[in-house]
mmCIF file of C-alpha atoms in Angstrom:
data_model
loop_
_atom_site.group_PDB
_atom_site.id
_atom_site.type_symbol
_atom_site.label_atom_id
_atom_site.label_comp_id
_atom_site.label_asym_id
_atom_site.label_seq_id
_atom_site.Cartn_x
_atom_site.Cartn_y
_atom_site.Cartn_z
ATOM 1 C CA UNK Y 78 88.540 101.643 90.698
ATOM 2 C CA UNK Y 79 86.819 103.335 87.803
ATOM 3 C CA UNK Y 80 87.823 103.378 84.209
ATOM 4 C CA UNK Y 81 88.292 106.869 82.675
ATOM 5 C CA UNK Y 82 86.833 106.908 79.205
ATOM 6 C CA UNK Y 83 88.993 109.769 77.967
ATOM 7 C CA UNK Y 84 91.456 108.806 75.181
ATOM 8 C CA UNK Y 85 92.759 112.357 74.940
ATOM 9 C CA UNK Y 86 93.814 112.233 78.604
ATOM 10 C CA UNK Y 87 95.332 108.827 78.194
ATOM 11 C CA UNK Y 88 97.392 110.079 75.195
ATOM 12 C CA UNK Y 89 98.452 113.162 77.179
ATOM 13 C CA UNK Y 90 99.848 110.872 80.018
ATOM 14 C CA UNK Y 91 101.617 108.793 77.328
ATOM 15 C CA UNK Y 92 103.312 111.888 75.933
ATOM 16 C CA UNK Y 93 104.124 113.465 79.266
ATOM 17 C CA UNK Y 94 105.875 110.307 80.600
ATOM 18 C CA UNK Y 95 107.527 109.310 77.166
ATOM 19 C CA UNK Y 96 105.616 106.135 76.923
ATOM 20 C CA UNK Y 97 104.660 106.440 73.305
ATOM 21 C CA UNK Y 98 107.797 104.698 72.065
ATOM 22 C CA UNK Y 99 107.306 101.811 74.505
ATOM 23 C CA UNK Y 100 103.627 100.991 74.094
ATOM 24 C CA UNK Y 101 103.289 100.818 70.322
ATOM 25 C CA UNK Y 102 101.070 99.099 67.731
ATOM 26 C CA UNK Y 103 98.471 96.731 69.186
ATOM 27 C CA UNK Y 104 99.677 97.327 72.772
ATOM 28 C CA UNK Y 105 98.293 100.895 72.675
ATOM 29 C CA UNK Y 106 94.829 99.686 71.701
ATOM 30 C CA UNK Y 107 94.623 97.613 74.864
ATOM 31 C CA UNK Y 108 95.774 100.304 77.283
ATOM 32 C CA UNK Y 109 93.068 101.688 79.612
ATOM 33 C CA UNK Y 110 93.168 104.558 82.044
ATOM 34 C CA UNK Y 111 91.898 104.057 85.589
ATOM 35 C CA UNK Y 112 91.133 106.236 88.605
ATOM 36 C CA UNK Y 113 91.663 105.094 92.221
ATOM 37 C CA UNK Y 114 90.258 107.125 95.063
ATOM 38 C CA UNK Y 115 92.321 108.116 98.065
ATOM 39 C CA UNK Y 116 92.708 105.126 100.467
ATOM 40 C CA UNK Y 117 91.527 102.624 97.826
ATOM 41 C CA UNK Y 118 93.405 99.323 97.531
ATOM 42 C CA UNK Y 119 94.930 98.677 94.117
ATOM 43 C CA UNK Y 120 95.946 95.151 94.961
ATOM 44 C CA UNK Y 121 96.612 92.985 98.057
ATOM 45 C CA UNK Y 122 99.472 90.641 98.845
ATOM 46 C CA UNK Y 123 98.623 87.195 97.560
ATOM 47 C CA UNK Y 124 96.098 88.365 94.962
ATOM 48 C CA UNK Y 125 96.281 86.793 91.556
ATOM 49 C CA UNK Y 126 98.237 89.129 89.284
ATOM 50 C CA UNK Y 127 96.810 89.819 85.835
ATOM 51 C CA UNK Y 128 97.291 93.511 85.000
ATOM 52 C CA UNK Y 129 100.382 95.718 84.597
ATOM 53 C CA UNK Y 130 99.652 99.145 86.032
ATOM 54 C CA UNK Y 131 101.662 102.361 85.320
ATOM 55 C CA UNK Y 132 101.314 105.173 87.863
ATOM 56 C CA UNK Y 133 100.978 108.481 85.945
ATOM 57 C CA UNK Y 134 99.455 110.744 88.580
ATOM 58 C CA UNK Y 135 99.157 110.655 92.412
ATOM 59 C CA UNK Y 136 100.971 108.722 95.069
ATOM 60 C CA UNK Y 137 100.936 105.101 96.234
ATOM 61 C CA UNK Y 138 101.849 103.328 99.456
ATOM 62 C CA UNK Y 139 103.374 99.876 99.258
ATOM 63 C CA UNK Y 140 103.543 97.527 102.225
ATOM 64 C CA UNK Y 141 103.651 93.958 103.143
ATOM 65 C CA UNK Y 142 102.273 91.773 105.995
ATOM 66 C CA UNK Y 143 104.157 89.270 108.024
ATOM 67 C CA UNK Y 144 102.957 85.819 109.088
ATOM 68 C CA UNK Y 145 102.330 87.317 112.562
ATOM 69 C CA UNK Y 146 99.892 89.815 111.062
ATOM 70 C CA UNK Y 147 102.212 92.853 111.370
ATOM 71 C CA UNK Y 148 102.489 95.376 108.550
ATOM 72 C CA UNK Y 149 105.768 96.849 107.283
ATOM 73 C CA UNK Y 150 105.890 99.879 104.914
ATOM 74 C CA UNK Y 151 108.158 99.276 101.963
ATOM 75 C CA UNK Y 152 108.061 102.675 100.228
ATOM 76 C CA UNK Y 153 105.799 105.349 98.685
ATOM 77 C CA UNK Y 154 105.722 105.686 95.013
ATOM 78 C CA UNK Y 155 105.136 108.704 92.655
ATOM 79 C CA UNK Y 156 105.139 108.774 88.775
ATOM 80 C CA UNK Y 157 106.524 107.143 86.883
ATOM 81 C CA UNK Y 158 106.132 103.738 88.549
ATOM 82 C CA UNK Y 159 104.959 100.289 87.549
ATOM 83 C CA UNK Y 160 102.911 97.794 89.623
ATOM 84 C CA UNK Y 161 102.852 94.209 88.666
ATOM 85 C CA UNK Y 162 106.125 94.149 86.612
ATOM 86 C CA UNK Y 163 107.914 91.574 88.847
ATOM 87 C CA UNK Y 164 104.828 89.432 88.975
ATOM 88 C CA UNK Y 165 104.443 89.593 85.211
ATOM 89 C CA UNK Y 166 108.042 88.434 84.667
ATOM 90 C CA UNK Y 167 108.001 85.760 87.371
ATOM 91 C CA UNK Y 168 104.431 84.605 86.875
ATOM 92 C CA UNK Y 169 103.611 84.979 90.615
ATOM 93 C CA UNK Y 170 100.776 86.353 92.776
ATOM 94 C CA UNK Y 171 101.072 89.881 94.077
ATOM 95 C CA UNK Y 172 104.105 90.296 96.320
ATOM 96 C CA UNK Y 173 102.830 93.352 98.262
ATOM 97 C CA UNK Y 174 99.809 95.408 99.000
ATOM 98 C CA UNK Y 175 99.461 98.673 97.163
ATOM 99 C CA UNK Y 176 97.182 101.522 98.258
ATOM 100 C CA UNK Y 177 96.373 104.987 96.921
ATOM 101 C CA UNK Y 178 97.613 107.698 99.245
ATOM 102 C CA UNK Y 179 96.057 110.457 97.104
ATOM 103 C CA UNK Y 180 93.662 110.308 94.089
ATOM 104 C CA UNK Y 181 95.493 108.225 91.529
ATOM 105 C CA UNK Y 182 95.480 107.765 87.788
ATOM 106 C CA UNK Y 183 97.012 104.566 86.390
ATOM 107 C CA UNK Y 184 97.416 103.139 82.934
ATOM 108 C CA UNK Y 185 96.615 99.406 82.881
ATOM 109 C CA UNK Y 186 97.057 96.583 80.393
ATOM 110 C CA UNK Y 187 96.324 92.933 80.947
ATOM 111 C CA UNK Y 188 99.146 90.449 81.030
ATOM 112 C CA UNK Y 189 97.480 88.485 78.209
ATOM 113 C CA UNK Y 190 98.047 91.302 75.744
ATOM 114 C CA UNK Y 191 101.592 91.905 76.937
ATOM 115 C CA UNK Y 192 102.468 88.278 76.366
ATOM 116 C CA UNK Y 193 100.864 88.400 72.951
ATOM 117 C CA UNK Y 194 102.218 91.620 71.644
ATOM 118 C CA UNK Y 195 105.038 92.634 73.987
ATOM 119 C CA UNK Y 196 107.330 89.607 74.489
ATOM 120 C CA UNK Y 197 109.426 90.525 71.478
ATOM 121 C CA UNK Y 198 109.230 94.273 71.894
ATOM 122 C CA UNK Y 199 112.759 95.500 72.696
ATOM 123 C CA UNK Y 200 111.592 98.937 73.961
ATOM 124 C CA UNK Y 201 109.077 97.445 76.417
ATOM 125 C CA UNK Y 202 111.499 94.823 77.657
ATOM 126 C CA UNK Y 203 114.212 97.498 78.211
ATOM 127 C CA UNK Y 204 111.587 99.700 80.071
ATOM 128 C CA UNK Y 205 110.619 96.729 82.336
ATOM 129 C CA UNK Y 206 114.245 95.937 82.990
ATOM 130 C CA UNK Y 207 115.098 99.511 83.937
ATOM 131 C CA UNK Y 208 112.052 99.782 86.260
ATOM 132 C CA UNK Y 209 112.771 96.470 88.050
ATOM 133 C CA UNK Y 210 116.423 97.241 88.570
ATOM 134 C CA UNK Y 211 115.606 100.649 90.026
ATOM 135 C CA UNK Y 212 113.194 98.979 92.450
ATOM 136 C CA UNK Y 213 115.719 96.646 93.781
ATOM 137 C CA UNK Y 214 118.392 99.405 94.105
ATOM 138 C CA UNK Y 215 115.849 101.626 95.982
ATOM 139 C CA UNK Y 216 114.734 98.794 98.206
ATOM 140 C CA UNK Y 217 118.274 98.057 99.289
ATOM 141 C CA UNK Y 218 118.938 101.690 99.926
ATOM 142 C CA UNK Y 219 115.656 101.995 101.885
ATOM 143 C CA UNK Y 220 116.354 99.011 104.160
ATOM 144 C CA UNK Y 221 119.703 100.483 105.111
ATOM 145 C CA UNK Y 222 118.328 103.921 105.786
ATOM 146 C CA UNK Y 223 115.318 102.649 107.808
ATOM 147 C CA UNK Y 224 117.623 100.708 110.078
ATOM 148 C CA UNK Y 225 120.089 103.630 110.470
ATOM 149 C CA UNK Y 226 117.757 106.485 111.171
ATOM 150 C CA UNK Y 227 116.042 107.263 114.541
ATOM 151 C CA UNK Y 228 112.333 107.072 114.948
ATOM 152 C CA UNK Y 229 112.000 110.853 114.753
ATOM 153 C CA UNK Y 230 113.403 110.864 111.187
ATOM 154 C CA UNK Y 231 111.241 107.817 110.119
ATOM 155 C CA UNK Y 232 108.026 109.358 111.519
ATOM 156 C CA UNK Y 233 108.729 112.783 110.015
ATOM 157 C CA UNK Y 234 109.291 111.171 106.643
ATOM 158 C CA UNK Y 235 106.188 109.096 106.983
ATOM 159 C CA UNK Y 236 104.013 112.074 107.866
ATOM 160 C CA UNK Y 237 105.311 113.989 104.889
ATOM 161 C CA UNK Y 238 104.722 111.008 102.524
ATOM 162 C CA UNK Y 239 101.025 110.591 103.575
ATOM 163 C CA UNK Y 240 100.249 114.245 103.872
ATOM 164 C CA UNK Y 241 101.551 115.766 100.562
ATOM 165 C CA UNK Y 242 101.576 114.914 96.880
ATOM 166 C CA UNK Y 243 103.974 117.075 94.817
ATOM 167 C CA UNK Y 244 101.924 116.347 91.631
ATOM 168 C CA UNK Y 245 98.715 117.651 93.282
ATOM 169 C CA UNK Y 246 99.199 120.791 95.447
ATOM 170 C CA UNK Y 247 95.523 120.721 96.523
ATOM 171 C CA UNK Y 248 96.019 117.347 98.305
ATOM 172 C CA UNK Y 249 96.472 117.435 102.042
ATOM 173 C CA UNK Y 250 96.330 114.102 103.778
ATOM 174 C CA UNK Y 251 96.012 113.180 107.481
ATOM 175 C CA UNK Y 252 96.979 110.432 109.831
ATOM 176 C CA UNK Y 253 94.088 109.119 111.868
ATOM 177 C CA UNK Y 254 94.982 108.330 115.531
ATOM 178 C CA UNK Y 255 93.222 104.965 115.211
ATOM 179 C CA UNK Y 256 95.912 103.931 112.773
ATOM 180 C CA UNK Y 257 98.842 104.681 115.099
ATOM 181 C CA UNK Y 258 99.433 100.915 115.833
ATOM 182 C CA UNK Y 259 99.780 100.375 112.139
ATOM 183 C CA UNK Y 260 101.984 103.352 111.750
ATOM 184 C CA UNK Y 261 104.267 102.110 114.503
ATOM 185 C CA UNK Y 262 104.611 98.833 112.663
ATOM 186 C CA UNK Y 263 105.088 100.573 109.406
ATOM 187 C CA UNK Y 264 108.129 102.504 110.651
ATOM 188 C CA UNK Y 265 109.391 99.724 112.906
ATOM 189 C CA UNK Y 266 108.923 101.020 116.410
ATOM 190 C CA UNK Y 267 106.629 100.519 119.376
ATOM 191 C CA UNK Y 268 103.301 102.255 119.859
ATOM 192 C CA UNK Y 269 104.482 103.894 123.107
ATOM 193 C CA UNK Y 270 107.587 105.245 121.477
ATOM 194 C CA UNK Y 271 105.639 106.581 118.515
ATOM 195 C CA UNK Y 272 103.287 108.413 120.923
ATOM 196 C CA UNK Y 273 106.218 109.968 122.789
ATOM 197 C CA UNK Y 274 107.788 111.213 119.474
ATOM 198 C CA UNK Y 275 104.318 112.578 118.329
ATOM 199 C CA UNK Y 276 103.886 114.450 121.593
ATOM 200 C CA UNK Y 277 107.312 116.044 121.053
ATOM 201 C CA UNK Y 278 106.382 116.972 117.482
ATOM 202 C CA UNK Y 279 103.192 118.668 118.858
ATOM 203 C CA UNK Y 280 105.110 120.577 121.550
ATOM 204 C CA UNK Y 281 107.579 121.729 118.925
ATOM 205 C CA UNK Y 282 104.777 122.939 116.711
ATOM 206 C CA UNK Y 283 105.514 120.502 113.881
ATOM 207 C CA UNK Y 284 102.198 118.701 114.151
ATOM 208 C CA UNK Y 285 98.827 119.001 115.873
ATOM 209 C CA UNK Y 286 96.406 116.453 117.216
ATOM 210 C CA UNK Y 287 92.821 117.379 116.531
ATOM 211 C CA UNK Y 288 89.561 115.463 116.447
ATOM 212 C CA UNK Y 289 91.256 112.037 116.034
ATOM 213 C CA UNK Y 290 93.708 113.065 113.343
ATOM 214 C CA UNK Y 291 97.447 114.220 113.160
ATOM 215 C CA UNK Y 292 97.875 117.270 111.086
ATOM 216 C CA UNK Y 293 101.151 118.654 109.712
ATOM 217 C CA UNK Y 294 101.456 122.281 110.907
ATOM 218 C CA UNK Y 295 105.070 122.976 109.938
ATOM 219 C CA UNK Y 296 106.028 121.245 106.670
ATOM 220 C CA UNK Y 297 109.433 123.012 106.458
ATOM 221 C CA UNK Y 298 110.320 122.046 110.017
ATOM 222 C CA UNK Y 299 109.248 118.500 109.491
ATOM 223 C CA UNK Y 300 111.221 118.312 106.243
ATOM 224 C CA UNK Y 301 114.282 119.495 108.206
ATOM 225 C CA UNK Y 302 113.596 116.801 110.730
ATOM 226 C CA UNK Y 303 113.343 114.165 108.056
ATOM 227 C CA UNK Y 304 116.527 115.375 106.388
ATOM 228 C CA UNK Y 305 115.401 113.719 103.172
ATOM 229 C CA UNK Y 306 112.311 111.602 102.593
ATOM 230 C CA UNK Y 307 113.605 108.129 103.048
ATOM 231 C CA UNK Y 308 110.394 106.498 102.031
ATOM 232 C CA UNK Y 309 110.196 108.000 98.470
#
């Protein structure tokens, strides 16, 4: 994480995402802009929560870990999204692990200033309420879809999510083959079944295995396979 000392850029993000009416007065003075590199962890499940982050550029991956050590993908997030909102309201530690899929810019404000200047701010409270209710709606929708769709659809959707960022056309991600076990856990299948589906994708010209990574070769074909991206 690196703080970006550029107030003009911060103000630009505030305007672009219509946050100027939400973070007013003293709250604005305590907002900071941060950069996270691709693959960098923003927070881990169980970490103490102390900062509210607002995603204004890039893509995030959110996942959780079971008691048995398995990981399960929850969703991918694009702007505008908030990290740490539920934890702020509930006063809990971080519920999930959040990782930057692409280079990410996030606004951040410590909980201490939110409690001091935001607890009686109707616009801020309404903003948090809308964000939180949207999260629970999408989570319910995702859980149903993830159970209903075959592995081919889930894997196509996952590959699209990690390989492309609509807000940054220059970004092209890859899936390392050493992460295939984690990928199988993420989408809820076995490593063997995942390999079989990947082999089929390669035969069909959708993907290519090269030098330890999986590359998307036919984005349109993979999108058709995914039907719609169930992880975003």
